[in-house]
mmCIF file with all atom_site columns, C-alpha atoms in Angstrom:
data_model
loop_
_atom_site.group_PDB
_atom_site.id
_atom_site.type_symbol
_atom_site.label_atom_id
_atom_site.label_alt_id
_atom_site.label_comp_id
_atom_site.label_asym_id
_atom_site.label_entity_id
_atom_site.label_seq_id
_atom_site.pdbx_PDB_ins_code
_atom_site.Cartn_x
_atom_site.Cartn_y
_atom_site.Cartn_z
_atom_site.occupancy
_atom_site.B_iso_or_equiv
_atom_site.pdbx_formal_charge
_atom_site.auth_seq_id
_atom_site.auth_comp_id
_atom_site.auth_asym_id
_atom_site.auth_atom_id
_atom_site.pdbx_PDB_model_num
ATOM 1   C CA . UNK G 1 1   ? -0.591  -20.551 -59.361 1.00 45.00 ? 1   UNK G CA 1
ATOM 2   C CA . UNK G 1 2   ? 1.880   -17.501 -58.908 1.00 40.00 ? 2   UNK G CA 1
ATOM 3   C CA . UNK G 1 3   ? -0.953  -15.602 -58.482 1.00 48.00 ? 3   UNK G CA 1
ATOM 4   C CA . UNK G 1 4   ? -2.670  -17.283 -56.301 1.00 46.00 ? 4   UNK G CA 1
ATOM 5   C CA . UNK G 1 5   ? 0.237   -17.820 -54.132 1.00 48.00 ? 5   UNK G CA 1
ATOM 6   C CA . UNK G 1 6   ? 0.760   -13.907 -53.939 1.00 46.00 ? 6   UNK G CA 1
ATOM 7   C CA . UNK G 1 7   ? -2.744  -13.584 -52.539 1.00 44.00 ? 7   UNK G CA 1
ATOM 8   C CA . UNK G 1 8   ? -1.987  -16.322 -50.090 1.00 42.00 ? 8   UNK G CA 1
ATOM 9   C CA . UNK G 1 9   ? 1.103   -14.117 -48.468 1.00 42.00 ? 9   UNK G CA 1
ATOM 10  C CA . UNK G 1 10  ? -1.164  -10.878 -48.748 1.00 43.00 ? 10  UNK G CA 1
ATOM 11  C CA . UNK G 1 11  ? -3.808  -12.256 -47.059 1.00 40.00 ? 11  UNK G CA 1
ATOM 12  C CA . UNK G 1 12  ? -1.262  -13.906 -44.076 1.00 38.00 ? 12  UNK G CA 1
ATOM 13  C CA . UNK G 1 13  ? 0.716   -11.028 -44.088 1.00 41.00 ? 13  UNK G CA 1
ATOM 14  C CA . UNK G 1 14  ? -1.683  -9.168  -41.758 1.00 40.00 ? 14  UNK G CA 1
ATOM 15  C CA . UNK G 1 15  ? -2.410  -12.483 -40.083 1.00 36.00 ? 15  UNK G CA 1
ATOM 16  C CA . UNK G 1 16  ? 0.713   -12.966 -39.074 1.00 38.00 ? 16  UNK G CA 1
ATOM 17  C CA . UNK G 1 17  ? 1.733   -9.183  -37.882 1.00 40.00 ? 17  UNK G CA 1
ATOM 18  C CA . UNK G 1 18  ? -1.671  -9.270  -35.994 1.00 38.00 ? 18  UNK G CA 1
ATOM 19  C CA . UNK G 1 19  ? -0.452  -12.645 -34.516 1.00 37.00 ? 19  UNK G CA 1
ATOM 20  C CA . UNK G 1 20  ? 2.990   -11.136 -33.538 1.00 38.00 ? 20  UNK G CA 1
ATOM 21  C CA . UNK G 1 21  ? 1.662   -7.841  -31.960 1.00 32.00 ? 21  UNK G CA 1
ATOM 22  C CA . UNK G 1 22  ? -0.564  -10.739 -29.889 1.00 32.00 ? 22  UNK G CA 1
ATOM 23  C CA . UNK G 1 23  ? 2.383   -12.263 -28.670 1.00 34.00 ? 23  UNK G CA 1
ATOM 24  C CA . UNK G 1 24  ? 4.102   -9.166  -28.216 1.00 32.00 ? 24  UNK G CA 1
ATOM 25  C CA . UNK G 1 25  ? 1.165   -7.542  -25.813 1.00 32.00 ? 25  UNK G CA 1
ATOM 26  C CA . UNK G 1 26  ? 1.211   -10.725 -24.028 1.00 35.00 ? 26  UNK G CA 1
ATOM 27  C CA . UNK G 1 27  ? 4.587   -10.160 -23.184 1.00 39.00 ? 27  UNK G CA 1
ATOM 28  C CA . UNK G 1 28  ? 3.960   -6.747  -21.772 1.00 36.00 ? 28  UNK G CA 1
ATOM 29  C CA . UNK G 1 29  ? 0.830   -7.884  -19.649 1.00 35.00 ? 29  UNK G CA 1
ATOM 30  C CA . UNK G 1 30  ? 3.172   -10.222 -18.003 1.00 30.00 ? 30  UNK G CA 1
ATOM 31  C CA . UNK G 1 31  ? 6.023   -8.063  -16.851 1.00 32.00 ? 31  UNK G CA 1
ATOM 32  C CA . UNK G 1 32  ? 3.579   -5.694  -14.834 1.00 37.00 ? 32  UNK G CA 1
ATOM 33  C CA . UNK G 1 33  ? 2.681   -8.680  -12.357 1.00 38.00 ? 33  UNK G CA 1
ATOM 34  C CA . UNK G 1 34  ? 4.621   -6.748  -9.535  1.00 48.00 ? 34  UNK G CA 1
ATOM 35  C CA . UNK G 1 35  ? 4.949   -10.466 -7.018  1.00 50.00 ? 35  UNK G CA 1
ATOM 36  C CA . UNK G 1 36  ? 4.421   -14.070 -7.521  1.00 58.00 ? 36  UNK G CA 1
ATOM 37  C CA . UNK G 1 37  ? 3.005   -16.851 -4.795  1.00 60.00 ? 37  UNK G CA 1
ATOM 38  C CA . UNK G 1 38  ? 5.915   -18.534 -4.942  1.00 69.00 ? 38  UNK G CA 1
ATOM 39  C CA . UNK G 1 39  ? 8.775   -16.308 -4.432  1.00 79.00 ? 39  UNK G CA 1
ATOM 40  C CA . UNK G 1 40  ? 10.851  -16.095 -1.324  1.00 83.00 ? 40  UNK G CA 1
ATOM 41  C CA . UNK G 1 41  ? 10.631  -13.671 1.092   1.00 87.00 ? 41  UNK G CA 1
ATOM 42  C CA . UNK G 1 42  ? 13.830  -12.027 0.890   1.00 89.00 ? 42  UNK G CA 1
ATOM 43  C CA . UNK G 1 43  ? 12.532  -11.548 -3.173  1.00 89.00 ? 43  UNK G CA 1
ATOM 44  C CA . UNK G 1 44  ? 9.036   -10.417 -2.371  1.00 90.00 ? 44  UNK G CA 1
ATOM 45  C CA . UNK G 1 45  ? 10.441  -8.148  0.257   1.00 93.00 ? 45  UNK G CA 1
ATOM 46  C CA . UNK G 1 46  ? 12.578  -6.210  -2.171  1.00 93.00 ? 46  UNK G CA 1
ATOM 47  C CA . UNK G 1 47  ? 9.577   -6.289  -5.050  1.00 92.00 ? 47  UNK G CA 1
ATOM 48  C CA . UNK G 1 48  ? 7.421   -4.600  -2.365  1.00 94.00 ? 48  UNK G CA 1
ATOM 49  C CA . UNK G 1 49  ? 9.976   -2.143  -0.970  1.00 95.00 ? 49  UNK G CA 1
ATOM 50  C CA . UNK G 1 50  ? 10.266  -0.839  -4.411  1.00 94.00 ? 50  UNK G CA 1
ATOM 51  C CA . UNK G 1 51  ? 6.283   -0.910  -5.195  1.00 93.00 ? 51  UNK G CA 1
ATOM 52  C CA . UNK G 1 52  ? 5.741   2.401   -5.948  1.00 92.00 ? 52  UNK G CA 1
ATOM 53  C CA . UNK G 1 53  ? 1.915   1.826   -6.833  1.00 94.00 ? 53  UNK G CA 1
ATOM 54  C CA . UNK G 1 54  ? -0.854  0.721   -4.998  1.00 94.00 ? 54  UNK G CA 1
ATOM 55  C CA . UNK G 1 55  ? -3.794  1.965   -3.913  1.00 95.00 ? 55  UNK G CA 1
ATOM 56  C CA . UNK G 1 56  ? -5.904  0.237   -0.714  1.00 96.00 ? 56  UNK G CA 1
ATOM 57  C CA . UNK G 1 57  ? -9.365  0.863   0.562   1.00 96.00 ? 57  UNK G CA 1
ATOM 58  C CA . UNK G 1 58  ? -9.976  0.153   4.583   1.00 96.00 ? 58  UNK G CA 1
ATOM 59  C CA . UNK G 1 59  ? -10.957 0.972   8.114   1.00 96.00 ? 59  UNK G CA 1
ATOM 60  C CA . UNK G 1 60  ? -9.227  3.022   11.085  1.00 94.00 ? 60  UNK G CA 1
ATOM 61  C CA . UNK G 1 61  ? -9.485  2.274   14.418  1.00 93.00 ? 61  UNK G CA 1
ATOM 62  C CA . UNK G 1 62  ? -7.456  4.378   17.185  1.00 91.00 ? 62  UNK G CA 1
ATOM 63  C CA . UNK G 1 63  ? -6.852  4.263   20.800  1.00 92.00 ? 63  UNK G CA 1
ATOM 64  C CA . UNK G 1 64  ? -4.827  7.248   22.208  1.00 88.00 ? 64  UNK G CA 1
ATOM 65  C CA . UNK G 1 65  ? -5.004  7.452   26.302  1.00 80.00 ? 65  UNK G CA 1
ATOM 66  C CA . UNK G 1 66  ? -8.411  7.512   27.365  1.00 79.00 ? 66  UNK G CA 1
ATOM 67  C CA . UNK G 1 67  ? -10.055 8.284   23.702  1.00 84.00 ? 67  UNK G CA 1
ATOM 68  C CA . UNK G 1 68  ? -10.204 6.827   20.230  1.00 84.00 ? 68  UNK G CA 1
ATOM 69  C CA . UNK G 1 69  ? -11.886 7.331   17.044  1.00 86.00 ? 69  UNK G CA 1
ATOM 70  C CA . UNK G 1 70  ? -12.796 4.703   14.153  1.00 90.00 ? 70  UNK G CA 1
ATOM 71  C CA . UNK G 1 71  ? -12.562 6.425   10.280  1.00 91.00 ? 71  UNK G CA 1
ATOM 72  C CA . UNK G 1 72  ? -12.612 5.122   6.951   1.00 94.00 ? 72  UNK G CA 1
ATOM 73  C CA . UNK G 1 73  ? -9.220  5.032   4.921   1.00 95.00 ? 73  UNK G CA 1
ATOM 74  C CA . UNK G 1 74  ? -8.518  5.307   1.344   1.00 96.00 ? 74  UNK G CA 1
ATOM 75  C CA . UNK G 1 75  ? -4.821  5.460   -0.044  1.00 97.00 ? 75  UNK G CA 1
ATOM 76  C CA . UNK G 1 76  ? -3.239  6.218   -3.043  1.00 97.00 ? 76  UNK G CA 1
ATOM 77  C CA . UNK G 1 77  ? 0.300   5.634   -3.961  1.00 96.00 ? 77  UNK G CA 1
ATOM 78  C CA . UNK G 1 78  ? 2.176   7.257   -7.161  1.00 95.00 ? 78  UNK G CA 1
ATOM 79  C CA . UNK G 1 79  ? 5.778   7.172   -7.272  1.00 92.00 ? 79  UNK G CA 1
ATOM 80  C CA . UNK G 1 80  ? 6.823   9.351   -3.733  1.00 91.00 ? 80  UNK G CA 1
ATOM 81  C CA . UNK G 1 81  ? 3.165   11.045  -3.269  1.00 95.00 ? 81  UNK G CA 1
ATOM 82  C CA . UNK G 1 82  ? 1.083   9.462   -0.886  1.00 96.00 ? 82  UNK G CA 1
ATOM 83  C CA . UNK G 1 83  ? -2.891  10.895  -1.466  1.00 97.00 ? 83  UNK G CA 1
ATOM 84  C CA . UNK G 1 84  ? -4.701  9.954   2.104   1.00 96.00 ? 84  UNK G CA 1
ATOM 85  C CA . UNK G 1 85  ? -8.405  10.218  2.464   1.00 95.00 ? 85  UNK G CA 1
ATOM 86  C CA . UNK G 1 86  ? -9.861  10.226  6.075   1.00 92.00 ? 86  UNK G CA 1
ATOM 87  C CA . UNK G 1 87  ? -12.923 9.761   6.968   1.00 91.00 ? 87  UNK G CA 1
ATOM 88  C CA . UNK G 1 88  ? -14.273 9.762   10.011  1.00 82.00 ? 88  UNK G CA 1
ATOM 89  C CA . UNK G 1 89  ? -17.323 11.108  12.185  1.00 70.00 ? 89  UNK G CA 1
ATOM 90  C CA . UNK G 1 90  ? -17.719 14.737  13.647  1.00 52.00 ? 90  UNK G CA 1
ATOM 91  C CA . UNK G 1 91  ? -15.198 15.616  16.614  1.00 59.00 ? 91  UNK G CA 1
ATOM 92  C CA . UNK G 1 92  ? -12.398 14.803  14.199  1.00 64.00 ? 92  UNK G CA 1
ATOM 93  C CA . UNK G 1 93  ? -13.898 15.168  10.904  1.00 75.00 ? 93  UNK G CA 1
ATOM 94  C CA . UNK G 1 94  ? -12.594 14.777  7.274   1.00 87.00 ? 94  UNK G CA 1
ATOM 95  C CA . UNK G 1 95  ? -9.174  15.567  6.213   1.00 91.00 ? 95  UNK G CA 1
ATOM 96  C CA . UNK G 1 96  ? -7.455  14.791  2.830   1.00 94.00 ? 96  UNK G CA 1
ATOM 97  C CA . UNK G 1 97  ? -3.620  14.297  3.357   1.00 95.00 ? 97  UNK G CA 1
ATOM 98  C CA . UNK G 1 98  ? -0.414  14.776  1.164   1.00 96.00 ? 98  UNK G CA 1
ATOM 99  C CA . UNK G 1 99  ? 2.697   13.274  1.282   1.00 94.00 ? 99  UNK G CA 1
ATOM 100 C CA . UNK G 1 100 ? 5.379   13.845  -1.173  1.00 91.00 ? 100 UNK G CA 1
ATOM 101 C CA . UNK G 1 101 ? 8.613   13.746  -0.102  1.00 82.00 ? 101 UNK G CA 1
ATOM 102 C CA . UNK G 1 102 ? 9.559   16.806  2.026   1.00 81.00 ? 102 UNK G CA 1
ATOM 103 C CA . UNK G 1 103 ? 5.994   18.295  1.339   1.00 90.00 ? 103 UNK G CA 1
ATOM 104 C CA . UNK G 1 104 ? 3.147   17.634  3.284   1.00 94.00 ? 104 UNK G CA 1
ATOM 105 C CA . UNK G 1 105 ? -0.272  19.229  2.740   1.00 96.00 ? 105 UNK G CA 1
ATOM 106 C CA . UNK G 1 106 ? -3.275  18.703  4.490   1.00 94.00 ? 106 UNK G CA 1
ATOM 107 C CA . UNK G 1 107 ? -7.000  19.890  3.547   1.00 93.00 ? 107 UNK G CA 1
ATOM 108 C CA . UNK G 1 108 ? -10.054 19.631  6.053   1.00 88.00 ? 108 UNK G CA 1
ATOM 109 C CA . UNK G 1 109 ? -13.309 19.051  4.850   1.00 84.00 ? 109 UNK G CA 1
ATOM 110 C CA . UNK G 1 110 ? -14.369 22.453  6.326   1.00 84.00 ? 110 UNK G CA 1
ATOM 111 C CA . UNK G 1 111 ? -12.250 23.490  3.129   1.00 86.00 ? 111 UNK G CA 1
ATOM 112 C CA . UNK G 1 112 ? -8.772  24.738  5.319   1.00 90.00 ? 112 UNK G CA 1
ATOM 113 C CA . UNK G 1 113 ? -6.120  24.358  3.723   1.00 95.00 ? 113 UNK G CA 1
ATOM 114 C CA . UNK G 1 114 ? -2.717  24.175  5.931   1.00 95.00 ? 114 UNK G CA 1
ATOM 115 C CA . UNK G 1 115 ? 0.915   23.115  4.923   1.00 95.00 ? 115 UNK G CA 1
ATOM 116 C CA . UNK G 1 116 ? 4.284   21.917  6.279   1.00 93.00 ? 116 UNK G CA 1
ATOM 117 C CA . UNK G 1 117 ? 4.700   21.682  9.959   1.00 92.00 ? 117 UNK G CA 1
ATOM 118 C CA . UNK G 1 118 ? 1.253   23.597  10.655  1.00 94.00 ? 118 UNK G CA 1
ATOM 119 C CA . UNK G 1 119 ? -0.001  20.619  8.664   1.00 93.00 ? 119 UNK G CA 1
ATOM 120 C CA . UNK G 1 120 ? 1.820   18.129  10.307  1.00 91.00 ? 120 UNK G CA 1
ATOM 121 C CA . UNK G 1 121 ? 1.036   19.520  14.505  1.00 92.00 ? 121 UNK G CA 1
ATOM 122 C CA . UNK G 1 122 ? -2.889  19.825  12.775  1.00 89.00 ? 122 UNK G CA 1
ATOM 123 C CA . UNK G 1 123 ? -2.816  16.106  12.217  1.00 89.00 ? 123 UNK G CA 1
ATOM 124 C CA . UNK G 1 124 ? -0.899  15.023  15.471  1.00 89.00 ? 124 UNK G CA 1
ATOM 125 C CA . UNK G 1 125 ? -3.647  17.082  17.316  1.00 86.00 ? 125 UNK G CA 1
ATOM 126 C CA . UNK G 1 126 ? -6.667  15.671  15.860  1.00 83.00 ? 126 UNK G CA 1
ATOM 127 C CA . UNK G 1 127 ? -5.436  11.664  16.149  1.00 85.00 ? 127 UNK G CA 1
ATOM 128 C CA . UNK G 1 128 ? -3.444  12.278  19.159  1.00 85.00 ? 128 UNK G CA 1
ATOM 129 C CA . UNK G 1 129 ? -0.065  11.259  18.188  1.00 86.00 ? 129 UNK G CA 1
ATOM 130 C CA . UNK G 1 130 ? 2.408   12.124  15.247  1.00 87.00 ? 130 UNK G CA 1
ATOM 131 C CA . UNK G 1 131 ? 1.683   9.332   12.639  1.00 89.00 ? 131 UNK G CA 1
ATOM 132 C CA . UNK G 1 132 ? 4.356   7.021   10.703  1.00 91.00 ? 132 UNK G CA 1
ATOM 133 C CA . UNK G 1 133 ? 2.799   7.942   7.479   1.00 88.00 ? 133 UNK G CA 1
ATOM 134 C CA . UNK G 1 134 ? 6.859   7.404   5.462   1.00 90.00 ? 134 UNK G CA 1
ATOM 135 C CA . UNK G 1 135 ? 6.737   4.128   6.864   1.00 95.00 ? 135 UNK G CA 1
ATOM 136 C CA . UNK G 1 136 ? 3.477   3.393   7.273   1.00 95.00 ? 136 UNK G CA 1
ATOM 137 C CA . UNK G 1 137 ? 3.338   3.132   3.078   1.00 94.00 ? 137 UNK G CA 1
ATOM 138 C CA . UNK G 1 138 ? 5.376   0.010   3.553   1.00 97.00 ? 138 UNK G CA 1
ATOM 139 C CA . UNK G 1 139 ? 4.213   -1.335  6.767   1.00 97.00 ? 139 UNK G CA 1
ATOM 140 C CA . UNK G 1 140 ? 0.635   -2.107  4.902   1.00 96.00 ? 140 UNK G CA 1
ATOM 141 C CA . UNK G 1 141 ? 2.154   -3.905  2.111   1.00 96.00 ? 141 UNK G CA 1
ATOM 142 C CA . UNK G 1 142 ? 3.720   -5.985  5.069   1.00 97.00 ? 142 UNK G CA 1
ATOM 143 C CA . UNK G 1 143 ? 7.548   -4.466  4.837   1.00 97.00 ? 143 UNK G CA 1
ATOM 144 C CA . UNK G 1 144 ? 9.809   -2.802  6.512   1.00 98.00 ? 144 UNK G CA 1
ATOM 145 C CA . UNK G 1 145 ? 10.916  0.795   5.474   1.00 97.00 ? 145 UNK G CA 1
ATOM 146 C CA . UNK G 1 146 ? 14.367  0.506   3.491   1.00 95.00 ? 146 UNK G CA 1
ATOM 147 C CA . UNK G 1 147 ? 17.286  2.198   4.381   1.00 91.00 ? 147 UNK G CA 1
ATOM 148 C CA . UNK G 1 148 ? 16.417  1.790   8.107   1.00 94.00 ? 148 UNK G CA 1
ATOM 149 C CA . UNK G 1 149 ? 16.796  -0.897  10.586  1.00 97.00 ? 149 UNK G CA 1
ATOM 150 C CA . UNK G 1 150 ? 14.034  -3.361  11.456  1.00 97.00 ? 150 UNK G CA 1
ATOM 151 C CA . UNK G 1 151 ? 13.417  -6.193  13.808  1.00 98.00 ? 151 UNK G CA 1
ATOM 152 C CA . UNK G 1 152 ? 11.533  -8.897  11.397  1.00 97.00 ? 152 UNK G CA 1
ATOM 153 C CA . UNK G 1 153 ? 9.333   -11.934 12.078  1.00 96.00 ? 153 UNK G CA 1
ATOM 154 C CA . UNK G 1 154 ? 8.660   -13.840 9.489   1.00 94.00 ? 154 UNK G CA 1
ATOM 155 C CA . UNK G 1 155 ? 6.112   -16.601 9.386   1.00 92.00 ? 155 UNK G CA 1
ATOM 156 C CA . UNK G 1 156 ? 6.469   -20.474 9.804   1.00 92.00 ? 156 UNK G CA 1
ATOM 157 C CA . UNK G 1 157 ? 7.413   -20.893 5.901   1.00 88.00 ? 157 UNK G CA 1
ATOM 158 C CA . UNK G 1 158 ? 8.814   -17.553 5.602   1.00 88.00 ? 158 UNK G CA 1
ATOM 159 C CA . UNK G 1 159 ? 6.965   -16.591 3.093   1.00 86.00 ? 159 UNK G CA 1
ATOM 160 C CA . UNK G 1 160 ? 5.930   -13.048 4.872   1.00 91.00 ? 160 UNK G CA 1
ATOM 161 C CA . UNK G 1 161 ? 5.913   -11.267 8.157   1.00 95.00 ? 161 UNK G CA 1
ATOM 162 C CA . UNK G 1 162 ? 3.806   -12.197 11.207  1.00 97.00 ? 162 UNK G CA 1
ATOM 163 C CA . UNK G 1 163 ? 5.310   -9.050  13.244  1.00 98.00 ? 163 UNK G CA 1
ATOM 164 C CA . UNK G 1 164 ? 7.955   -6.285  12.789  1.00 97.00 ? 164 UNK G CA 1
ATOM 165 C CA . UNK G 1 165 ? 9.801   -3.506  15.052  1.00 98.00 ? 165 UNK G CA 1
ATOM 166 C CA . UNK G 1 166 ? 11.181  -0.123  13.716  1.00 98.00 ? 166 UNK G CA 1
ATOM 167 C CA . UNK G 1 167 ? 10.740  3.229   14.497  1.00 96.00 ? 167 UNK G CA 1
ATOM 168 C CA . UNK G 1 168 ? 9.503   2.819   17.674  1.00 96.00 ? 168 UNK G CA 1
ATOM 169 C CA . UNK G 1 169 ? 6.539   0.870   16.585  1.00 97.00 ? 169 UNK G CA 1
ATOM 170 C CA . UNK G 1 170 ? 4.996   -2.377  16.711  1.00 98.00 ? 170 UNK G CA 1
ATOM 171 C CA . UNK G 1 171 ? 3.521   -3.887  13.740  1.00 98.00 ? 171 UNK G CA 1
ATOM 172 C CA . UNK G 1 172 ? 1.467   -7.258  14.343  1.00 98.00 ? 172 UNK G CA 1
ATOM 173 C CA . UNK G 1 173 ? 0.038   -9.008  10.902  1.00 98.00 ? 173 UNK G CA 1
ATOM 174 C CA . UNK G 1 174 ? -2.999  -10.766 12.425  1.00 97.00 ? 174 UNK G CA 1
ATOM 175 C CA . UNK G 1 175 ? -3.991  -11.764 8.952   1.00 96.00 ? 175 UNK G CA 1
ATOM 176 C CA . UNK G 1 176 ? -3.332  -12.093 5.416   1.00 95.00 ? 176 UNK G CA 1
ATOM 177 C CA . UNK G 1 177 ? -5.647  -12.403 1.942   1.00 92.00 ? 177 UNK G CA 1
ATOM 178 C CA . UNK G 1 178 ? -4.468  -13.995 -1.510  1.00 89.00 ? 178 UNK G CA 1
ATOM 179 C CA . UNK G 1 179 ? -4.636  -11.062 -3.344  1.00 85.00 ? 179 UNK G CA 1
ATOM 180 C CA . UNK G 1 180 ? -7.282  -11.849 -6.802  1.00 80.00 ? 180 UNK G CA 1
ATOM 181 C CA . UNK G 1 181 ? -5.348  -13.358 -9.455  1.00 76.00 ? 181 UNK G CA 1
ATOM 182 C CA . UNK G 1 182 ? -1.878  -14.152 -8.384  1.00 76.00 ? 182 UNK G CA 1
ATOM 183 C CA . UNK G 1 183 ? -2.580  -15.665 -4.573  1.00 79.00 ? 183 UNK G CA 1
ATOM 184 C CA . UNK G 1 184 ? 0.028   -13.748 -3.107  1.00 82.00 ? 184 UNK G CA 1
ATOM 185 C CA . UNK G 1 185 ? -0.561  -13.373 0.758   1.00 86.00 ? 185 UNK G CA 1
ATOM 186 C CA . UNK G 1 186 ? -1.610  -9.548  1.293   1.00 93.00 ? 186 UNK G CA 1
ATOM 187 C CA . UNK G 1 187 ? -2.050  -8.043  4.624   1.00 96.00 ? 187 UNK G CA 1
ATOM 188 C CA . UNK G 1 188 ? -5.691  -8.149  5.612   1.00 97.00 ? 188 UNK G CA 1
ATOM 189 C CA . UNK G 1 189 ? -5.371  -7.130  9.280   1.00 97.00 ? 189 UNK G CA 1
ATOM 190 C CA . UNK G 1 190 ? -2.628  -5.365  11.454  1.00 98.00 ? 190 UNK G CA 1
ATOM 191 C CA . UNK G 1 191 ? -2.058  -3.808  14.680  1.00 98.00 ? 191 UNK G CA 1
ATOM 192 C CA . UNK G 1 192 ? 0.141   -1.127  15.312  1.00 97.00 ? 192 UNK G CA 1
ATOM 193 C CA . UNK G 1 193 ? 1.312   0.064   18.385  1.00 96.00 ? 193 UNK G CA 1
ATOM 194 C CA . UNK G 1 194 ? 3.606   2.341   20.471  1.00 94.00 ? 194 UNK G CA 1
ATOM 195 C CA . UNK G 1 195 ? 3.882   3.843   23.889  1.00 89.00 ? 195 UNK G CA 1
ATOM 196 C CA . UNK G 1 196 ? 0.983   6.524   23.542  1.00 86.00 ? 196 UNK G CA 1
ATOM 197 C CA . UNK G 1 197 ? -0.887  4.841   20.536  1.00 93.00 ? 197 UNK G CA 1
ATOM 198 C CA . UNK G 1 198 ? -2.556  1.766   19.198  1.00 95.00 ? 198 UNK G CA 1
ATOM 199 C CA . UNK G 1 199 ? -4.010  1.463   15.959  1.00 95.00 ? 199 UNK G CA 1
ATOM 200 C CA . UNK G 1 200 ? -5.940  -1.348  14.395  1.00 96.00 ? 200 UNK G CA 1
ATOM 201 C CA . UNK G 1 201 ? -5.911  -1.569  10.494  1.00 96.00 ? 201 UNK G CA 1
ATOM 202 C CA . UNK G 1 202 ? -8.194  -3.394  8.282   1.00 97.00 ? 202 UNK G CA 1
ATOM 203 C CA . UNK G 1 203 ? -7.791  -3.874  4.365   1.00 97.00 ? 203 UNK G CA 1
ATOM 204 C CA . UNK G 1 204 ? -11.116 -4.462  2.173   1.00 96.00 ? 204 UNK G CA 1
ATOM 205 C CA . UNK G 1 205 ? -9.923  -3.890  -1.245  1.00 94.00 ? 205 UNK G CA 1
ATOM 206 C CA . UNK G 1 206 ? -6.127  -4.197  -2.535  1.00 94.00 ? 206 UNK G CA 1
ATOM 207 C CA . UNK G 1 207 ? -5.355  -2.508  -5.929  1.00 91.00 ? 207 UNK G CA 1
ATOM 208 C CA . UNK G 1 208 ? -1.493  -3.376  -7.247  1.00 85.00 ? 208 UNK G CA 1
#
């Protein structure tokens, strides 16, 4: 009986640890969910404010005076760097953007390579305008930019925005998308515009 007892614990032994490490990666799966359907705003504001990656796949559309263009986007966010792909047809062409804190790179698809402020005034001359790209991380997960002020308008259960003001922009939410597996409302749709400029934004795919 002793014996058979002893094989009983060496054969649950494993079991068991197997069973533990189960629970155990369970518990890590579940703390990466980055916002929940039914927090408040003021919570999923924060979460998103401090989201610090995300990637998005989309579509362009500018109006700047008396021309415009219509390109394809594709972001990804990793900690500070923003990586910027966009595409759009010849006139304005390709151009894969940097953004990491004070750095700013920018490569063309004619293979130039420029940096800093002859990056930036290389960008402001092929779209027109100097772009928001420091807040424009946060204005497409449908939040201000911390650390500076904002005129919010949140929706009828305030559970996001319908419109915000900062920066000199305008930032309309025309529509929002449950984002796949945790129905959290995810901008699908925005406009933003300013004085010289107005941009229309479309998300297709959402990656948090």
């Amino acid at each position: 009986m002793l014996g058979r007892g002893a094989n009983s614990r060496a054969i649950l032994a494993p079991l068991l640890t197997a069973a533990t490490l189960l629970v155990l990666l369970a518990g890590c799966v579940s703390t990466r969910t980055v916002v929940t359907a039914d927090e408040t705003w003021q919570q999923r504001r924060t979460r998103l404010q401090g989201l610090d990656q995300f990637a998005f796949k989309g579509r362009l559309a500018a109006a700047v005076k008396n021309d415009g263009f219509n390109a394809s986007l594709q972001w990804q966010q990793q900690g500070g760097q923003s990586d910027i792909d966009l595409r759009a047809p010849l006139g304005f062409g390709s151009v894969h953007i940097v953004r990491d804190g004070e750095r700013f790179a920018l490569q063309t698809s004619r293979g130039e390579k420029l940096d800093g402020d002859a990056a930036l005034a290389s960008l402001a001359t092929r779209l027109g305008f100097a772009p928001p790209l420091d807040a424009l991380r946060y204005w497409i997960l449908g939040v201000p930019a911390p650390q500076r002020p904002a005129v919010e308008t949140p929706s009828i259960d305030a559970r996001y925005l319908t419109a915000l003001e900062q920066d000199g922009w305008r930032v309309q939410y025309e529509e929002y998308r449950p984002l796949a597996g945790s129905g959290v409302p995810m901008p699908r749709r925005a406009q933003l515009t300013r004085a010289d400029a107005r941009l229309r934004l479309i998300v297709d795919e959402w990656t948090l």
